[in-house]
Tab-separated table of C-alpha atoms in Angstrom:
chain	number	residue	atom	x	y	z
A	3	MET	CA	0.087	0.125	-0.075
A	4	ALA	CA	1.379	3.174	-1.060
A	5	THR	CA	-0.357	5.798	1.228
A	6	PRO	CA	-1.652	4.929	4.655
A	7	VAL	CA	-5.448	5.827	5.151
A	8	THR	CA	-6.357	8.871	7.188
A	9	ILE	CA	-8.584	8.853	10.346
A	10	TYR	CA	-9.743	12.209	11.759
A	11	GLY	CA	-10.811	12.458	15.300
A	12	PRO	CA	-9.352	12.061	19.043
A	13	PRO	CA	-8.838	8.346	20.066
A	14	LEU	CA	-10.960	9.292	23.252
A	15	SER	CA	-14.061	9.434	21.213
A	16	THR	CA	-16.043	6.074	21.210
A	17	ALA	CA	-16.729	6.216	17.458
A	18	VAL	CA	-13.098	7.141	16.557
A	19	SER	CA	-11.871	4.062	18.558
A	20	ARG	CA	-14.383	1.740	16.913
A	21	VAL	CA	-12.395	2.561	13.624
A	22	LEU	CA	-8.949	2.567	15.145
A	23	ALA	CA	-9.666	-1.038	16.544
A	24	THR	CA	-10.800	-2.125	13.053
A	25	LEU	CA	-7.733	-0.652	11.408
A	26	ILE	CA	-5.499	-2.412	13.871
A	27	GLU	CA	-7.354	-5.792	13.544
A	28	LYS	CA	-7.166	-5.389	9.614
A	29	ASP	CA	-3.392	-4.442	9.925
A	30	VAL	CA	-4.038	-1.464	7.708
A	31	PRO	CA	-1.472	1.290	8.311
A	32	PHE	CA	-3.144	4.643	9.187
A	33	HIS	CA	-2.436	8.183	9.696
A	34	LEU	CA	-4.432	9.832	12.729
A	35	ILE	CA	-5.263	13.396	12.620
A	36	PRO	CA	-6.545	14.108	16.118
A	37	ILE	CA	-9.191	16.673	15.660
A	38	ASP	CA	-9.362	19.046	18.943
A	39	LEU	CA	-13.011	19.045	19.834
A	40	SER	CA	-12.340	21.675	22.668
A	41	LYS	CA	-11.010	24.199	20.069
A	42	GLY	CA	-14.110	23.455	17.677
A	43	GLU	CA	-11.936	22.091	14.930
A	44	GLN	CA	-14.770	19.700	13.792
A	45	LYS	CA	-16.906	22.680	12.836
A	46	LYS	CA	-14.126	24.249	10.641
A	47	PRO	CA	-15.188	24.590	6.762
A	48	GLU	CA	-12.318	22.366	5.536
A	49	TYR	CA	-13.463	19.548	7.827
A	50	LEU	CA	-17.034	19.941	7.250
A	51	LYS	CA	-16.366	19.108	3.598
A	52	ILE	CA	-15.533	15.654	4.696
A	53	GLN	CA	-18.054	15.408	7.874
A	54	PRO	CA	-21.028	17.673	7.120
A	55	PHE	CA	-22.367	17.141	10.501
A	56	GLY	CA	-19.177	18.256	12.190
A	57	GLN	CA	-18.737	15.044	14.229
A	58	VAL	CA	-15.937	12.673	14.514
A	59	PRO	CA	-14.658	10.482	12.890
A	60	ALA	CA	-13.854	11.225	9.265
A	61	PHE	CA	-11.916	9.250	7.091
A	62	LYS	CA	-10.039	9.204	3.931
A	63	ASP	CA	-8.635	6.667	1.506
A	64	GLU	CA	-7.304	7.272	-1.967
A	65	SER	CA	-10.179	8.949	-3.772
A	66	ILE	CA	-12.940	8.404	-1.081
A	67	THR	CA	-13.942	10.337	2.133
A	68	LEU	CA	-16.305	9.022	4.468
A	69	PHE	CA	-18.075	9.314	7.861
A	70	GLU	CA	-20.032	7.394	10.272
A	71	SER	CA	-17.864	4.859	12.198
A	72	ARG	CA	-19.649	1.677	11.301
A	73	ALA	CA	-19.809	2.474	7.596
A	74	ILE	CA	-16.143	3.184	7.711
A	75	CYS	CA	-15.445	-0.048	9.493
A	76	ARG	CA	-17.431	-1.930	6.984
A	77	TYR	CA	-15.452	-0.358	3.982
A	78	ILE	CA	-12.128	-1.021	5.621
A	79	CYS	CA	-13.159	-4.908	5.960
A	80	ASP	CA	-14.466	-4.889	2.253
A	81	LYS	CA	-11.491	-3.008	0.825
A	82	TYR	CA	-8.642	-4.770	2.623
A	83	ALA	CA	-10.572	-8.110	2.835
A	84	ASP	CA	-7.107	-9.923	2.497
A	85	LYS	CA	-5.231	-8.094	5.120
A	86	GLY	CA	-4.908	-8.802	8.902
A	87	ASN	CA	-7.919	-10.554	10.561
A	88	LYS	CA	-9.665	-11.894	7.397
A	89	SER	CA	-12.857	-12.986	9.121
A	90	LEU	CA	-13.542	-9.787	11.007
A	91	TYR	CA	-16.433	-9.244	8.860
A	92	GLY	CA	-17.015	-12.630	7.542
A	93	THR	CA	-15.991	-14.307	4.519
A	94	ASP	CA	-19.258	-14.760	2.585
A	95	ILE	CA	-22.711	-13.057	2.406
A	96	LEU	CA	-24.177	-15.371	5.062
A	97	SER	CA	-21.378	-14.755	7.659
A	98	LYS	CA	-21.261	-10.972	6.765
A	99	ALA	CA	-25.116	-10.818	7.288
A	100	ASN	CA	-24.906	-12.790	10.736
A	101	ILE	CA	-22.201	-10.345	11.847
A	102	ASP	CA	-24.016	-7.217	10.446
A	103	GLN	CA	-27.324	-8.003	12.574
A	104	TRP	CA	-25.264	-7.695	15.758
A	105	VAL	CA	-23.541	-4.589	14.532
A	106	GLU	CA	-26.818	-2.952	13.851
A	107	THR	CA	-27.900	-4.343	17.377
A	108	ASP	CA	-24.984	-2.357	18.711
A	109	GLY	CA	-26.050	0.804	16.876
A	110	GLN	CA	-29.878	0.478	17.446
A	111	THR	CA	-30.282	-1.159	20.813
A	112	PHE	CA	-26.985	-1.515	22.933
A	113	GLY	CA	-25.352	1.790	21.638
A	114	PRO	CA	-28.295	4.313	22.484
A	115	PRO	CA	-28.439	3.680	26.377
A	116	SER	CA	-24.857	2.814	26.722
A	117	GLY	CA	-23.754	5.825	24.823
A	118	ASP	CA	-26.046	8.216	26.797
A	119	LEU	CA	-24.841	6.686	29.926
A	120	VAL	CA	-21.012	7.216	28.990
A	121	HIS	CA	-21.955	10.823	27.875
A	122	ASP	CA	-23.740	11.681	30.880
A	123	LEU	CA	-21.720	10.132	33.418
A	124	LEU	CA	-18.163	11.173	31.844
A	125	PHE	CA	-18.546	13.786	29.332
A	126	SER	CA	-21.430	15.927	30.048
A	127	SER	CA	-20.899	19.375	31.566
A	128	VAL	CA	-24.334	19.487	33.026
A	129	PRO	CA	-25.430	17.820	36.432
A	130	VAL	CA	-26.294	14.147	36.150
A	131	ASP	CA	-30.007	13.513	36.019
A	132	GLU	CA	-30.492	10.513	38.174
A	133	ALA	CA	-33.939	9.697	36.683
A	134	LEU	CA	-32.534	9.539	33.218
A	135	ILE	CA	-29.462	7.556	34.271
A	136	LYS	CA	-31.689	4.953	35.835
A	137	LYS	CA	-33.843	4.785	32.757
A	138	ASN	CA	-30.856	3.943	30.600
A	139	VAL	CA	-29.284	1.547	33.237
A	140	ASP	CA	-32.872	-0.289	33.149
A	141	LYS	CA	-32.908	-0.308	29.273
A	142	LEU	CA	-29.269	-1.630	29.139
A	143	ALA	CA	-29.865	-4.221	31.756
A	144	LYS	CA	-32.803	-5.567	29.537
A	145	VAL	CA	-30.529	-5.619	26.458
A	146	LEU	CA	-27.676	-7.429	28.446
A	147	ASP	CA	-30.121	-10.048	29.607
A	148	ILE	CA	-30.524	-10.995	26.054
A	149	TYR	CA	-26.680	-10.856	25.268
A	150	GLU	CA	-26.471	-13.227	28.329
A	151	GLN	CA	-28.822	-15.679	26.781
A	152	LYS	CA	-27.096	-15.494	23.319
A	153	LEU	CA	-23.535	-15.795	24.917
A	154	GLY	CA	-24.628	-18.922	26.674
A	155	GLN	CA	-25.095	-20.433	23.141
A	156	THR	CA	-22.171	-19.221	21.243
A	157	ARG	CA	-18.669	-17.877	22.373
A	158	PHE	CA	-18.968	-14.485	20.635
A	159	LEU	CA	-22.173	-12.587	19.371
A	160	ALA	CA	-22.056	-13.957	15.766
A	161	GLY	CA	-20.904	-17.236	16.538
A	162	ASP	CA	-17.540	-18.997	17.664
A	163	GLU	CA	-15.302	-16.367	16.146
A	164	PHE	CA	-14.432	-12.652	17.375
A	165	SER	CA	-15.975	-10.401	14.768
A	166	PHE	CA	-16.786	-6.802	13.878
A	167	ALA	CA	-20.015	-7.538	15.935
A	168	ASP	CA	-17.890	-7.783	19.210
A	169	LEU	CA	-15.492	-5.075	18.281
A	170	SER	CA	-18.132	-2.599	17.608
A	171	HIS	CA	-19.331	-2.847	21.367
A	172	LEU	CA	-15.823	-2.212	22.865
A	173	PRO	CA	-15.833	1.628	22.890
A	174	ASN	CA	-18.816	2.120	25.040
A	175	GLY	CA	-18.432	-1.066	27.097
A	176	ASP	CA	-14.963	-0.003	28.131
A	177	TYR	CA	-16.085	3.360	29.513
A	178	LEU	CA	-18.804	1.760	31.247
A	179	VAL	CA	-16.858	-1.073	32.792
A	180	ASN	CA	-13.589	0.818	33.583
A	181	SER	CA	-14.703	4.387	34.166
A	182	THR	CA	-18.209	4.486	35.741
A	183	ASP	CA	-19.805	2.519	38.520
A	184	LYS	CA	-21.961	0.674	35.944
A	185	GLY	CA	-19.690	-2.093	35.325
A	186	TYR	CA	-21.523	-4.559	37.340
A	187	LEU	CA	-24.105	-4.674	34.442
A	188	PHE	CA	-21.465	-6.558	32.510
A	189	THR	CA	-19.542	-8.421	35.418
A	190	SER	CA	-22.688	-9.614	37.227
A	191	ARG	CA	-23.610	-11.505	34.190
A	192	LYS	CA	-21.747	-14.919	33.662
A	193	ASN	CA	-21.733	-15.158	30.166
A	194	VAL	CA	-21.535	-11.417	29.183
A	195	ASN	CA	-18.475	-11.244	31.783
A	196	ARG	CA	-16.616	-14.091	30.143
A	197	TRP	CA	-17.232	-12.443	26.716
A	198	TRP	CA	-16.368	-8.961	27.847
A	199	THR	CA	-13.082	-10.259	29.437
A	200	GLU	CA	-12.286	-12.029	26.216
A	201	ILE	CA	-12.954	-9.170	23.860
A	202	SER	CA	-11.500	-6.518	25.887
A	203	ASN	CA	-8.007	-8.253	26.193
A	204	ARG	CA	-7.803	-8.322	22.336
A	205	GLU	CA	-4.293	-6.824	21.493
A	206	SER	CA	-6.001	-4.521	19.083
A	207	TRP	CA	-8.204	-2.980	21.740
A	208	LYS	CA	-5.208	-2.738	24.086
A	209	LYS	CA	-3.609	-0.733	21.391
A	210	VAL	CA	-6.416	1.808	21.131
A	211	LEU	CA	-6.341	2.233	25.062
A	212	GLU	CA	-2.488	2.877	24.669
A	213	MET	CA	-3.185	5.377	21.879
A	214	ARG	CA	-5.680	7.307	24.264
A	215	LYS	CA	-2.904	7.506	26.839
A	216	ASN	CA	-0.635	8.995	24.518
A	217	ALA	CA	-3.144	11.344	23.011
B	461	MET	CA	-35.922	-18.962	-7.198
B	462	ALA	CA	-37.521	-21.834	-5.719
B	463	THR	CA	-38.547	-20.617	-2.283
B	464	PRO	CA	-39.713	-16.896	-1.717
B	465	VAL	CA	-37.954	-15.184	1.406
B	466	THR	CA	-40.086	-14.654	4.478
B	467	ILE	CA	-40.505	-11.570	6.557
B	468	TYR	CA	-42.282	-11.512	9.740
B	469	GLY	CA	-44.018	-8.331	10.780
B	470	PRO	CA	-46.757	-5.825	10.191
B	471	PRO	CA	-46.394	-3.440	7.252
B	472	LEU	CA	-47.422	-0.451	9.501
B	473	SER	CA	-44.036	-0.906	11.184
B	474	THR	CA	-41.413	1.476	9.995
B	475	ALA	CA	-38.558	-1.186	10.093
B	476	VAL	CA	-40.868	-3.850	8.369
B	477	SER	CA	-41.652	-1.327	5.479
B	478	ARG	CA	-37.869	-0.726	5.209
B	479	VAL	CA	-37.307	-4.332	4.286
B	480	LEU	CA	-40.530	-4.423	1.975
B	481	ALA	CA	-39.409	-1.390	0.048
B	482	THR	CA	-36.174	-2.994	-0.516
B	483	LEU	CA	-37.493	-6.457	-1.486
B	484	ILE	CA	-39.866	-4.728	-3.877
B	485	GLU	CA	-36.961	-2.534	-5.418
B	486	LYS	CA	-34.811	-5.650	-5.808
B	487	ASP	CA	-37.831	-7.511	-7.424
B	488	VAL	CA	-37.281	-10.314	-4.852
B	489	PRO	CA	-40.613	-12.386	-4.288
B	490	PHE	CA	-41.447	-12.721	-0.543
B	491	HIS	CA	-44.010	-14.130	1.894
B	492	LEU	CA	-45.345	-11.799	4.592
B	493	ILE	CA	-46.183	-13.169	8.012
B	494	PRO	CA	-48.003	-10.130	9.747
B	495	ILE	CA	-46.936	-10.714	13.423
B	496	ASP	CA	-49.808	-9.146	15.540
B	497	LEU	CA	-48.136	-6.834	18.048
B	498	SER	CA	-51.216	-6.163	19.883
B	499	LYS	CA	-51.567	-9.920	20.637
B	500	GLY	CA	-47.976	-9.980	21.759
B	501	GLU	CA	-47.023	-12.488	19.004
B	502	GLN	CA	-43.524	-10.954	18.718
B	503	LYS	CA	-42.828	-12.375	22.487
B	504	LYS	CA	-43.810	-15.993	21.674
B	505	PRO	CA	-41.189	-18.559	22.202
B	506	GLU	CA	-40.904	-19.543	18.490
B	507	TYR	CA	-40.567	-15.987	17.388
B	508	LEU	CA	-37.961	-15.236	19.943
B	509	LYS	CA	-35.616	-18.092	18.407
B	510	ILE	CA	-35.488	-15.693	15.290
B	511	GLN	CA	-35.754	-12.271	16.929
B	512	PRO	CA	-34.387	-12.515	20.412
B	513	PHE	CA	-35.279	-8.975	21.356
B	514	GLY	CA	-39.032	-9.571	20.611
B	515	GLN	CA	-39.111	-6.938	17.899
B	516	VAL	CA	-40.022	-6.822	14.234
B	517	PRO	CA	-39.133	-7.525	11.555
B	518	ALA	CA	-37.552	-10.890	11.479
B	519	PHE	CA	-36.294	-12.545	8.318
B	520	LYS	CA	-35.720	-15.858	6.656
B	521	ASP	CA	-34.203	-16.855	3.552
B	522	GLU	CA	-32.943	-20.685	2.802
B	523	SER	CA	-30.706	-21.520	5.747
B	524	ILE	CA	-30.486	-17.937	7.474
B	525	THR	CA	-32.494	-16.061	9.774
B	526	LEU	CA	-31.958	-12.430	10.480
B	527	PHE	CA	-33.261	-9.354	12.341
B	528	GLU	CA	-32.425	-5.661	12.341
B	529	SER	CA	-33.959	-4.060	9.409
B	530	ARG	CA	-30.754	-2.347	7.800
B	531	ALA	CA	-28.932	-5.658	8.186
B	532	ILE	CA	-31.697	-7.457	6.285
B	533	CYS	CA	-31.638	-4.849	3.531
B	534	ARG	CA	-27.781	-5.114	3.124
B	535	TYR	CA	-28.231	-9.009	2.854
B	536	ILE	CA	-30.903	-8.747	0.315
B	537	CYS	CA	-28.966	-6.376	-1.764
B	538	ASP	CA	-25.802	-8.521	-1.568
B	539	LYS	CA	-27.571	-11.950	-1.948
B	540	TYR	CA	-29.736	-10.632	-4.879
B	541	ALA	CA	-27.392	-8.413	-6.417
B	542	ASP	CA	-28.442	-9.222	-10.157
B	543	LYS	CA	-31.897	-8.812	-9.349
B	544	GLY	CA	-34.127	-5.770	-9.883
B	545	ASN	CA	-32.584	-2.385	-9.066
B	546	LYS	CA	-28.921	-3.458	-9.425
B	547	SER	CA	-27.404	-0.221	-8.132
B	548	LEU	CA	-29.693	0.098	-4.902
B	549	TYR	CA	-26.591	-0.552	-2.769
B	550	GLY	CA	-23.991	0.315	-5.192
B	551	THR	CA	-22.022	-1.891	-7.651
B	552	ASP	CA	-18.589	-1.726	-6.068
B	553	ILE	CA	-16.875	-1.166	-2.783
B	554	LEU	CA	-16.685	2.617	-3.351
B	555	SER	CA	-20.176	3.380	-4.301
B	556	LYS	CA	-21.503	0.975	-1.359
B	557	ALA	CA	-19.300	2.828	1.239
B	558	ASN	CA	-20.817	6.105	-0.153
B	559	ILE	CA	-24.260	4.848	0.266
B	560	ASP	CA	-23.740	3.179	3.785
B	561	GLN	CA	-22.477	6.313	5.305
B	562	TRP	CA	-25.880	7.748	4.576
B	563	VAL	CA	-27.649	4.684	5.722
B	564	GLU	CA	-25.802	4.925	8.859
B	565	THR	CA	-26.549	8.669	9.183
B	566	ASP	CA	-30.349	7.452	8.951
B	567	GLY	CA	-29.791	5.010	11.695
B	568	GLN	CA	-27.760	7.321	14.006
B	569	THR	CA	-28.772	10.875	13.159
B	570	PHE	CA	-32.151	11.364	11.348
B	571	GLY	CA	-33.625	8.151	12.731
B	572	PRO	CA	-33.536	8.919	16.436
B	573	PRO	CA	-35.599	12.151	16.452
B	574	SER	CA	-37.853	11.170	13.805
B	575	GLY	CA	-38.583	7.778	15.158
B	576	ASP	CA	-39.316	9.382	18.395
B	577	LEU	CA	-41.653	11.899	16.877
B	578	VAL	CA	-43.575	9.190	14.973
B	579	HIS	CA	-43.776	7.198	18.015
B	580	ASP	CA	-44.785	9.863	20.424
B	581	LEU	CA	-47.233	11.685	17.890
B	582	LEU	CA	-48.779	8.528	16.477
B	583	PHE	CA	-48.288	5.312	18.386
B	584	SER	CA	-48.002	6.139	21.941
B	585	SER	CA	-50.521	5.577	24.523
B	586	VAL	CA	-49.333	7.978	27.080
B	587	PRO	CA	-49.918	11.909	26.671
B	588	VAL	CA	-47.619	13.997	24.310
B	589	ASP	CA	-44.906	15.599	26.234
B	590	GLU	CA	-44.527	18.849	24.306
B	591	ALA	CA	-41.076	19.717	25.672
B	592	LEU	CA	-39.706	16.248	24.206
B	593	ILE	CA	-41.502	16.805	20.997
B	594	LYS	CA	-39.882	20.425	20.634
B	595	LYS	CA	-36.484	18.938	21.448
B	596	ASN	CA	-36.966	16.198	18.791
B	597	VAL	CA	-38.126	18.742	16.300
B	598	ASP	CA	-35.239	21.038	16.927
B	599	LYS	CA	-32.704	18.242	16.408
B	600	LEU	CA	-34.394	16.932	13.214
B	601	ALA	CA	-34.487	20.561	11.949
B	602	LYS	CA	-30.906	20.814	12.326
B	603	VAL	CA	-30.114	17.369	10.582
B	604	LEU	CA	-32.493	18.564	7.605
B	605	ASP	CA	-30.342	21.748	7.345
B	606	ILE	CA	-27.670	19.529	6.377
B	607	TYR	CA	-29.590	17.501	4.123
B	608	GLU	CA	-30.683	20.736	2.473
B	609	GLN	CA	-27.146	21.598	1.578
B	610	LYS	CA	-26.161	17.901	0.509
B	611	LEU	CA	-29.272	17.711	-1.717
B	612	GLY	CA	-28.291	21.186	-3.129
B	613	GLN	CA	-25.174	19.303	-4.606
B	614	THR	CA	-26.561	16.013	-5.592
B	615	ARG	CA	-29.986	14.722	-6.638
B	616	PHE	CA	-29.946	12.045	-4.005
B	617	LEU	CA	-28.159	11.527	-0.809
B	618	ALA	CA	-25.355	9.417	-2.145
B	619	GLY	CA	-25.208	10.963	-5.448
B	620	ASP	CA	-27.237	11.147	-8.704
B	621	GLU	CA	-28.896	7.822	-8.335
B	622	PHE	CA	-31.754	6.592	-5.932
B	623	SER	CA	-30.152	4.234	-3.391
B	624	PHE	CA	-30.610	2.275	-0.327
B	625	ALA	CA	-29.702	5.573	1.648
B	626	ASP	CA	-32.630	7.283	0.286
B	627	LEU	CA	-35.004	4.253	0.755
B	628	SER	CA	-34.042	3.802	4.355
B	629	HIS	CA	-35.575	7.381	5.146
B	630	LEU	CA	-39.057	6.585	3.677
B	631	PRO	CA	-40.801	4.897	6.573
B	632	ASN	CA	-40.103	7.560	9.347
B	633	GLY	CA	-40.271	10.352	6.618
B	634	ASP	CA	-43.556	9.064	5.391
B	635	TYR	CA	-45.513	9.288	8.783
B	636	LEU	CA	-43.979	12.548	9.590
B	637	VAL	CA	-44.979	14.125	6.157
B	638	ASN	CA	-48.402	12.555	5.930
B	639	SER	CA	-49.781	11.700	9.304
B	640	THR	CA	-48.333	14.497	11.773
B	641	ASP	CA	-48.312	18.497	11.605
B	642	LYS	CA	-44.472	18.233	11.249
B	643	GLY	CA	-44.332	17.693	7.457
B	644	TYR	CA	-43.281	21.573	7.107
B	645	LEU	CA	-39.860	20.215	8.286
B	646	PHE	CA	-39.492	18.518	4.751
B	647	THR	CA	-41.657	20.743	2.596
B	648	SER	CA	-40.368	24.071	3.723
B	649	ARG	CA	-36.674	23.246	2.695
B	650	LYS	CA	-36.457	23.594	-0.963
B	651	ASN	CA	-33.952	20.782	-1.925
B	652	VAL	CA	-35.306	18.349	0.783
B	653	ASN	CA	-38.760	18.978	-0.439
B	654	ARG	CA	-37.740	17.977	-4.112
B	655	TRP	CA	-36.052	15.134	-3.006
B	656	TRP	CA	-38.852	13.698	-0.728
B	657	THR	CA	-41.318	14.357	-3.431
B	658	GLU	CA	-39.159	12.112	-5.759
B	659	ILE	CA	-38.245	9.289	-3.463
B	660	SER	CA	-41.796	8.943	-1.936
B	661	ASN	CA	-43.349	8.610	-5.372
B	662	ARG	CA	-41.323	5.541	-6.068
B	663	GLU	CA	-43.441	2.661	-7.354
B	664	SER	CA	-41.908	0.554	-4.692
B	665	TRP	CA	-42.984	2.751	-1.681
B	666	LYS	CA	-46.297	3.271	-3.191
B	667	LYS	CA	-46.696	-0.507	-3.144
B	668	VAL	CA	-45.597	-0.590	0.454
B	669	LEU	CA	-48.382	1.995	1.315
B	670	GLU	CA	-50.997	-0.190	-0.585
B	671	MET	CA	-49.940	-3.184	1.631
B	672	ARG	CA	-50.434	-1.216	4.691
B	673	LYS	CA	-53.965	-0.199	3.453
B	674	ASN	CA	-54.758	-4.029	2.879
B	675	ALA	CA	-53.129	-5.110	6.096
């Protein structure tokens, strides 16, 4: 590969870390441009040309620019199918669809309550609304009850191999488990805890956490 | 094709309609099993084997069962690439990624405020919370301001061809425009209005609305 791909955004961002973990799993060289959100760099005209909503991450590879972390990850897996972890997003239409339904479950069902909790407990500048926290804890608990059943049947969400479906949960899961008092939602559930311990110890994820420390 | 695919769920559901519109665009024969949500059919053990969260739609094709509407649509486009509208989800890795970033924008940015408005204004059994409605209207207005810019540059979201990116917005958009008093959010924006008129007049979408009437 002549030119590394470029990812724009701070590694502290959950959506940016999702893309970083994918790039590392796929062994795709990248160049990180750490957009400074506190300086409003994500709202500058040059950046808005790539990411019109003024959010992170944005992404560039040869002639294409992209936004939305899960779309970027799918692209990386498709474009660099033969590199790194070759089964990360499946190896055929059936395995890919099986993984994708759990990526969508992250985006639509696990992500909203866990992302809101991470935001409200760690990154918000306004006082915590306890009723809202409880509402999201209850929502997430119900979701994780179903994960508990599923992970009693298979080692990972989409079967017996680690995939993009598991990876997609790492960014919000990590903050909840390691930086809030809501980690019990994961650790109190036997199968979820086993799964979480295994996926959060992937070398790729440890490298993302290392990048955060050095950011 | 020997056996039609099966989709489980009522056509009134936005997520079910997304899959129906995709099946019709792709000219894939299907069998609809209209799960009755008022009778709690989505919580029955047999159904939960396919859709563990007890939501609609669920989907079956030969040896695979799937849930999550956007994952089902991606599968249909990949599996039946040569049928019906062949460019619905792009024809190569680049065009697919370009479409996918707008499908994700639907799921992550347009979908949450518009889905909440549709739910609260049309399907909720509790009194409307005006402050929450205003919050979601304001959120959606900001999103549509950016769509307005984008649709001033290209005819459709992912370029000059209708795609899965546009289709994915139809279910929530249709309820907002035709069944609530929030349609002005679309019609007051010149480019959004032009786009909306064009995509909501697709034969595929009209057929979905017809299925709702007959449901």
